[in-house]
mmCIF file of C-alpha atoms in Angstrom:
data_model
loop_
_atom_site.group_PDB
_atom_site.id
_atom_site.type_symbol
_atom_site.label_atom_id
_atom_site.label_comp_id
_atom_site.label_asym_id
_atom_site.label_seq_id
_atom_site.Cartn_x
_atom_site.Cartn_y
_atom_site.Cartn_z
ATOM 1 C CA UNK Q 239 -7.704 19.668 86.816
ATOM 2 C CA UNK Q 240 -6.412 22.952 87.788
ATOM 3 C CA UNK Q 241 -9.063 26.298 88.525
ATOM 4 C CA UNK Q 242 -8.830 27.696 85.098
ATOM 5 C CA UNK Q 243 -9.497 24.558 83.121
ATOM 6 C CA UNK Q 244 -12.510 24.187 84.981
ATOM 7 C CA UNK Q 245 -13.522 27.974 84.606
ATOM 8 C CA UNK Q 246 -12.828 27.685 80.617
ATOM 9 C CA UNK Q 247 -14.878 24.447 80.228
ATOM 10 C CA UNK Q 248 -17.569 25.667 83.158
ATOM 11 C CA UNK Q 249 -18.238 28.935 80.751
ATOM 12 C CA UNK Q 250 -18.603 27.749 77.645
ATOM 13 C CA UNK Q 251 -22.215 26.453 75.894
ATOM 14 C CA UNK Q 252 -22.615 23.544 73.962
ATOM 15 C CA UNK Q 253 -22.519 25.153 70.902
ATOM 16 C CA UNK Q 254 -19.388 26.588 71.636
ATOM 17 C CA UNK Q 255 -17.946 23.078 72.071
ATOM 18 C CA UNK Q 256 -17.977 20.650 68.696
ATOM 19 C CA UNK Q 257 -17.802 17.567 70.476
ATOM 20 C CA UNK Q 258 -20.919 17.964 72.572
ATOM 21 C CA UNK Q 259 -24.374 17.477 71.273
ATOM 22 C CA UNK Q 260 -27.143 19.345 72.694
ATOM 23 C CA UNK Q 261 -27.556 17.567 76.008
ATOM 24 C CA UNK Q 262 -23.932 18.527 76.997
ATOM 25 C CA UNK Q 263 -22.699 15.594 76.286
ATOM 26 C CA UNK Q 264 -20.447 13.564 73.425
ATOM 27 C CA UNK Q 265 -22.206 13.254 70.028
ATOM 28 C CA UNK Q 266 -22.660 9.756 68.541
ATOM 29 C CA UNK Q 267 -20.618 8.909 66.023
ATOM 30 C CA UNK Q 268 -22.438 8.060 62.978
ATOM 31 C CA UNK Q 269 -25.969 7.503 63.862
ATOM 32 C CA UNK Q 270 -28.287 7.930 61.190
ATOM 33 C CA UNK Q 271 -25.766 9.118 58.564
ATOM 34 C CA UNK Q 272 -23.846 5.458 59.145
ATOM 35 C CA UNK Q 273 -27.033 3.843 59.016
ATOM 36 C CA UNK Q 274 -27.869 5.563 55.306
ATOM 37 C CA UNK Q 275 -24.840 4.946 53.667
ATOM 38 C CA UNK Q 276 -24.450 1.627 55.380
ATOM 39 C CA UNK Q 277 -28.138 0.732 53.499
ATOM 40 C CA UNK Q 278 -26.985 2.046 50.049
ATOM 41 C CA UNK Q 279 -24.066 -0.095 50.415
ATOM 42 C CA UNK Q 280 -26.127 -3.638 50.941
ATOM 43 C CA UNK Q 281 -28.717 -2.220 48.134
ATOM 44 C CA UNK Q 282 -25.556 -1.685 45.929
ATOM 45 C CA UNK Q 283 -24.177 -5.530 46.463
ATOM 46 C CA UNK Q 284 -27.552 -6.886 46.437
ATOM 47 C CA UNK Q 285 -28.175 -5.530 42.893
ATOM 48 C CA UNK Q 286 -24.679 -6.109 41.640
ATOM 49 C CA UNK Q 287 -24.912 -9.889 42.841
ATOM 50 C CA UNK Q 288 -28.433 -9.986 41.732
ATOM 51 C CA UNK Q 289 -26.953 -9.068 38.046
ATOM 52 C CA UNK Q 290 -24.027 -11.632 38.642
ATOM 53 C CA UNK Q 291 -26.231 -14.716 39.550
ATOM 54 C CA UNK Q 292 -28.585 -13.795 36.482
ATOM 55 C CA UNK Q 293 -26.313 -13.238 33.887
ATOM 56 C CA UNK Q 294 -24.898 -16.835 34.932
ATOM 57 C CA UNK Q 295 -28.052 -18.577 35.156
ATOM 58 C CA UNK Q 296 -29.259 -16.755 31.491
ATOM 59 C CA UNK Q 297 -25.620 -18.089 30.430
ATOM 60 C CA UNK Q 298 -26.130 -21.794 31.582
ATOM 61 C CA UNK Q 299 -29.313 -21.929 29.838
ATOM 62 C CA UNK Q 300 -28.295 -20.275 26.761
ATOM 63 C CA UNK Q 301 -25.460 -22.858 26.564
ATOM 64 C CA UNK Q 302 -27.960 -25.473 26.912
ATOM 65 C CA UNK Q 303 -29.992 -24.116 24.271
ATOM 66 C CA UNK Q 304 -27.541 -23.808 22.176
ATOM 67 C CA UNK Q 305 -26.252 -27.871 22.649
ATOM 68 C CA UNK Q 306 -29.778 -28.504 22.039
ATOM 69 C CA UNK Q 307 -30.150 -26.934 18.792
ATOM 70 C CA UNK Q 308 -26.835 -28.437 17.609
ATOM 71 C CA UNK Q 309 -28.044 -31.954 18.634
ATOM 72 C CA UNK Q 310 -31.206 -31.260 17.058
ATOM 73 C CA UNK Q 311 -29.799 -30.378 13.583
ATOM 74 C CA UNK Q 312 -27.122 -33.181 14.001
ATOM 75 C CA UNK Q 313 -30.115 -35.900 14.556
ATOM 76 C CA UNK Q 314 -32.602 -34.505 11.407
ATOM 77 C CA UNK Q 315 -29.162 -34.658 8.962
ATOM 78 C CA UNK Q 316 -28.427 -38.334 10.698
ATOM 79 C CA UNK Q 317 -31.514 -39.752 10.524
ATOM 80 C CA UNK Q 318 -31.159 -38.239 6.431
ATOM 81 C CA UNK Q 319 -28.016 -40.062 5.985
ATOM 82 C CA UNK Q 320 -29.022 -43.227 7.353
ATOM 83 C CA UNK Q 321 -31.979 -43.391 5.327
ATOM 84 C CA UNK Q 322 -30.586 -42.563 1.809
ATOM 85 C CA UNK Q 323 -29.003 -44.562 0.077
ATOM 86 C CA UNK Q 324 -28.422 -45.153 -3.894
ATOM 87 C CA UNK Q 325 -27.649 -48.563 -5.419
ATOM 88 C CA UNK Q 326 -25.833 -46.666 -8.043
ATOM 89 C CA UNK Q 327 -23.192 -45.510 -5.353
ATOM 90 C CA UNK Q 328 -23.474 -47.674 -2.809
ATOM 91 C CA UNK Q 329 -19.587 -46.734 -1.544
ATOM 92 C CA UNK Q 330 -21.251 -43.042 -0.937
ATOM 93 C CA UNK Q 331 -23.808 -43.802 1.197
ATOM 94 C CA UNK Q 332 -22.394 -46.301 3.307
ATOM 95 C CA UNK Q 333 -19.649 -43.513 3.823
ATOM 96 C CA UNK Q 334 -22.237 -40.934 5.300
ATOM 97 C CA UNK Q 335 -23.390 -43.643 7.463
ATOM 98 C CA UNK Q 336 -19.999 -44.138 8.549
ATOM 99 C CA UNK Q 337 -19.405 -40.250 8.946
ATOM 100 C CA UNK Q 338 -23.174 -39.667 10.638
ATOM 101 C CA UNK Q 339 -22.091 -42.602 13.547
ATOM 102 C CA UNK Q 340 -20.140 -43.760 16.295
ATOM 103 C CA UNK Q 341 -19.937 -46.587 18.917
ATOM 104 C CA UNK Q 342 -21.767 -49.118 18.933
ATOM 105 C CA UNK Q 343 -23.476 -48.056 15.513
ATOM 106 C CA UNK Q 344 -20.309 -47.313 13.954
ATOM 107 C CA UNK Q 345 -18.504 -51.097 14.556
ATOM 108 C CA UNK Q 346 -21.787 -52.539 13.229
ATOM 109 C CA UNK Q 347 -21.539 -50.303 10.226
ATOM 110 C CA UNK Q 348 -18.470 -51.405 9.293
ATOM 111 C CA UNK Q 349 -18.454 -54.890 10.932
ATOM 112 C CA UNK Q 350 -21.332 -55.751 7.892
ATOM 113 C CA UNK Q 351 -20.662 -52.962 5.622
ATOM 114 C CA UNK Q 352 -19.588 -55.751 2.907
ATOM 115 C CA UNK Q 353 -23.654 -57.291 3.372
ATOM 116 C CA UNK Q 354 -24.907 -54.275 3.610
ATOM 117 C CA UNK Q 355 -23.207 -53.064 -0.303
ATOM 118 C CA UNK Q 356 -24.032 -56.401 -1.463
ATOM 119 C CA UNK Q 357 -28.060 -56.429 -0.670
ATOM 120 C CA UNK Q 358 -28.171 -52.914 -1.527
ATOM 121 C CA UNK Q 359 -26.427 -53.529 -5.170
ATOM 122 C CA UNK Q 360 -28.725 -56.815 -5.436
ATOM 123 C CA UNK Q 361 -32.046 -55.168 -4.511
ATOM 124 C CA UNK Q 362 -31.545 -52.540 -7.019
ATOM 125 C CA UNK Q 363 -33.539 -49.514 -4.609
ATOM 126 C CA UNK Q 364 -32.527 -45.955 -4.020
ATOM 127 C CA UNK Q 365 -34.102 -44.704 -0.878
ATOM 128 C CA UNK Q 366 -34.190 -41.082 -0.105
ATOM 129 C CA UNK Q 367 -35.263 -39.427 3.329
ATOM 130 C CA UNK Q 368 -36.591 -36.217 4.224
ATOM 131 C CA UNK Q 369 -37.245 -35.406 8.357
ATOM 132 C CA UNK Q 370 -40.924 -33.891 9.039
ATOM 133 C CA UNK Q 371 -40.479 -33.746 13.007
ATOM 134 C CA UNK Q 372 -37.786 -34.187 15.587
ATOM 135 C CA UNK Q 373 -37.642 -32.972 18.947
ATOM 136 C CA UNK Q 374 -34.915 -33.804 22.010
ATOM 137 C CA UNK Q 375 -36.767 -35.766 24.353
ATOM 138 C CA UNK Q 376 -33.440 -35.577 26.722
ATOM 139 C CA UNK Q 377 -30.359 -33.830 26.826
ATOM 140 C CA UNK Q 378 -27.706 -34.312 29.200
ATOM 141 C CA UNK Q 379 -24.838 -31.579 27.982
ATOM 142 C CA UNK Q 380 -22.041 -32.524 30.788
ATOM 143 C CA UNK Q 381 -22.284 -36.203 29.541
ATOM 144 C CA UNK Q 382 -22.740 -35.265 26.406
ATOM 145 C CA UNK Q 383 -25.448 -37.273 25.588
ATOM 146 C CA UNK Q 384 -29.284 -36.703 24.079
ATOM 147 C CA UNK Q 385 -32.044 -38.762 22.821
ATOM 148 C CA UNK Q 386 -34.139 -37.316 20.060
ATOM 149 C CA UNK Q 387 -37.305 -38.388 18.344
ATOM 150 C CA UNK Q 388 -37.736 -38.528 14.631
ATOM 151 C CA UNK Q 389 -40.127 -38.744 12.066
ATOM 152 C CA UNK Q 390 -38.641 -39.766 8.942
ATOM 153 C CA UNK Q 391 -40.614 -39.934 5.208
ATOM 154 C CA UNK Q 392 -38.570 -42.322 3.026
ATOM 155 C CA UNK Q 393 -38.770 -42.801 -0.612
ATOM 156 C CA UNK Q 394 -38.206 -46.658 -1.621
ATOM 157 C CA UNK Q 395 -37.635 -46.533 -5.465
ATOM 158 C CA UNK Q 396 -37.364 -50.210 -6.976
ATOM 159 C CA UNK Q 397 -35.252 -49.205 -10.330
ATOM 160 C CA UNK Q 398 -38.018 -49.413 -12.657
ATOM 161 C CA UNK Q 399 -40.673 -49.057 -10.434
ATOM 162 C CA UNK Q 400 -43.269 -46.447 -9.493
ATOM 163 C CA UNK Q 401 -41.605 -44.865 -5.824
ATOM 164 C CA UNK Q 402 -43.014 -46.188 -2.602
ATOM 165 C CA UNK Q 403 -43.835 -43.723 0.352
ATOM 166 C CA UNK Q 404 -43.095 -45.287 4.214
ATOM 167 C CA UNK Q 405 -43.258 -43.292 7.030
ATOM 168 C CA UNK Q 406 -41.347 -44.336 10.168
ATOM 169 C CA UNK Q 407 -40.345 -42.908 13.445
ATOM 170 C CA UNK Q 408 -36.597 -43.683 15.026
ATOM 171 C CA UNK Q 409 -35.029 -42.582 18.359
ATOM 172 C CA UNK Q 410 -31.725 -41.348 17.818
ATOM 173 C CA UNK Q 411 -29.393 -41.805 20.843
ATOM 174 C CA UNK Q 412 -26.684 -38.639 19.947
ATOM 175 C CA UNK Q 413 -23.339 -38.900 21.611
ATOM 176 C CA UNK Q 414 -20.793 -35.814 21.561
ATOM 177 C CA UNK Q 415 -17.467 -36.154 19.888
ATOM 178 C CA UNK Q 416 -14.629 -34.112 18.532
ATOM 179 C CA UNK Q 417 -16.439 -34.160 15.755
ATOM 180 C CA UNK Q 418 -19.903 -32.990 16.286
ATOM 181 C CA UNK Q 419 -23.008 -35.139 17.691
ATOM 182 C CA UNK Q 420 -22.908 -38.571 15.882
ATOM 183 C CA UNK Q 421 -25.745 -41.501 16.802
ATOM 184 C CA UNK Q 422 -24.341 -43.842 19.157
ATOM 185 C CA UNK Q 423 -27.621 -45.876 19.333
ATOM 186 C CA UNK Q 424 -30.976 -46.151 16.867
ATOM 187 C CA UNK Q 425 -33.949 -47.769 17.533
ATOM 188 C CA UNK Q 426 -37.410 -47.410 15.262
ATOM 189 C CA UNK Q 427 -40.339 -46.472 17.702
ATOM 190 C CA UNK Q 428 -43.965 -48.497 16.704
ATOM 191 C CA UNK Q 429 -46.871 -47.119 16.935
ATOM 192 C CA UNK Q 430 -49.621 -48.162 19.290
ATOM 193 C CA UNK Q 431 -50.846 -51.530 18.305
ATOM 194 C CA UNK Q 432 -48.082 -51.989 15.898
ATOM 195 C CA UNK Q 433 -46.820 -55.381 15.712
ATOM 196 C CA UNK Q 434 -43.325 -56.409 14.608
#
């Protein structure tokens, strides 16, 4: 350093000199400021992931709600179709049950869909259903797969005869397919102390 530099930086203040704070010495870059804007940042991301990871979770569960409201219409008009049935056109109804199933339900349909048009012709009944409660007990949407409870009124009308009112309640095992939900398995559910 030669005599003059030292003269020019010996005579000036700190004020006089940006890059010295008030103790003569370098100023920190950032401090406080950095801090600030380094806090709005993380607030920022924390919010916009916070909006992210709800909208996704409010979208799962909409989806879900959703699959469960289709299985749950799907199920009352199924256990309707499979309960209805009109000697007069037996070919009609034996076609809904057809359309309403699949699996396991659907081979037996059609495995003794010859018995089934011959009893119903024979017997002479027209049977007509109306649901008065169903509810999914279990839905599993990435299998595609629910079971749902329902109570079913059915009308048994001998021809001739005064109508008969039955009651029963069936567990509908709905499968998904390209087609809609369709009952893959049925089983009637008996009440407490039911026998039979």
């Amino acid at each position: 350093m030669t005599a003059s530099t030292t003269e020019s930086t010996a005579n000036t203040t700190p004020a006089d000199r940006p890059d010295l704070g008030p103790s003569g010495g370098r100023r920190r870059v950032g401090g406080p400021r950095a801090l600030q804007v380094a806090a709005a940042v993380a607030v920022v991301a924390a919010i916009v992931f916070g909006v992210l990871w709800l909208t996704t979770m409010l979208s799962g569960e909409r989806k879900l709600a959703e699959a469960r409201d289709d299985v749950l219409v799907a199920a009352r008009q199924s256990a309707i179709s499979l309960n209805t049935l009109d000697w007069h056109d037996v070919d009609g109804g034996l076609d809904r049950w057809e359309q309403t199933s699949t699996g396991a339900v659907l081979d037996e349909f059609r495995t003794n869909r010859a018995q089934y048009a011959q009893f119903v012709a024979q017997s002479k009944r027209t049977t007509t259903a109306t649901v008065s409660d169903a509810a999914v007990g279990e839905l599993d949407d990435r299998a595609g797969v629910a079971r749902v409870l329902v109570g079913v009124d059915v009308t048994v009308t001998p021809d001739g005869q005064q109508p008969i009112p039955t009651r029963q309640r069936l567990q509908l095992e709905m499968s998904r397919t390209d087609d809609g939900w369709k009952v893959s398995k049925l089983a009637p559910i008996r009440a407490p102390g039911q026998s039979g």
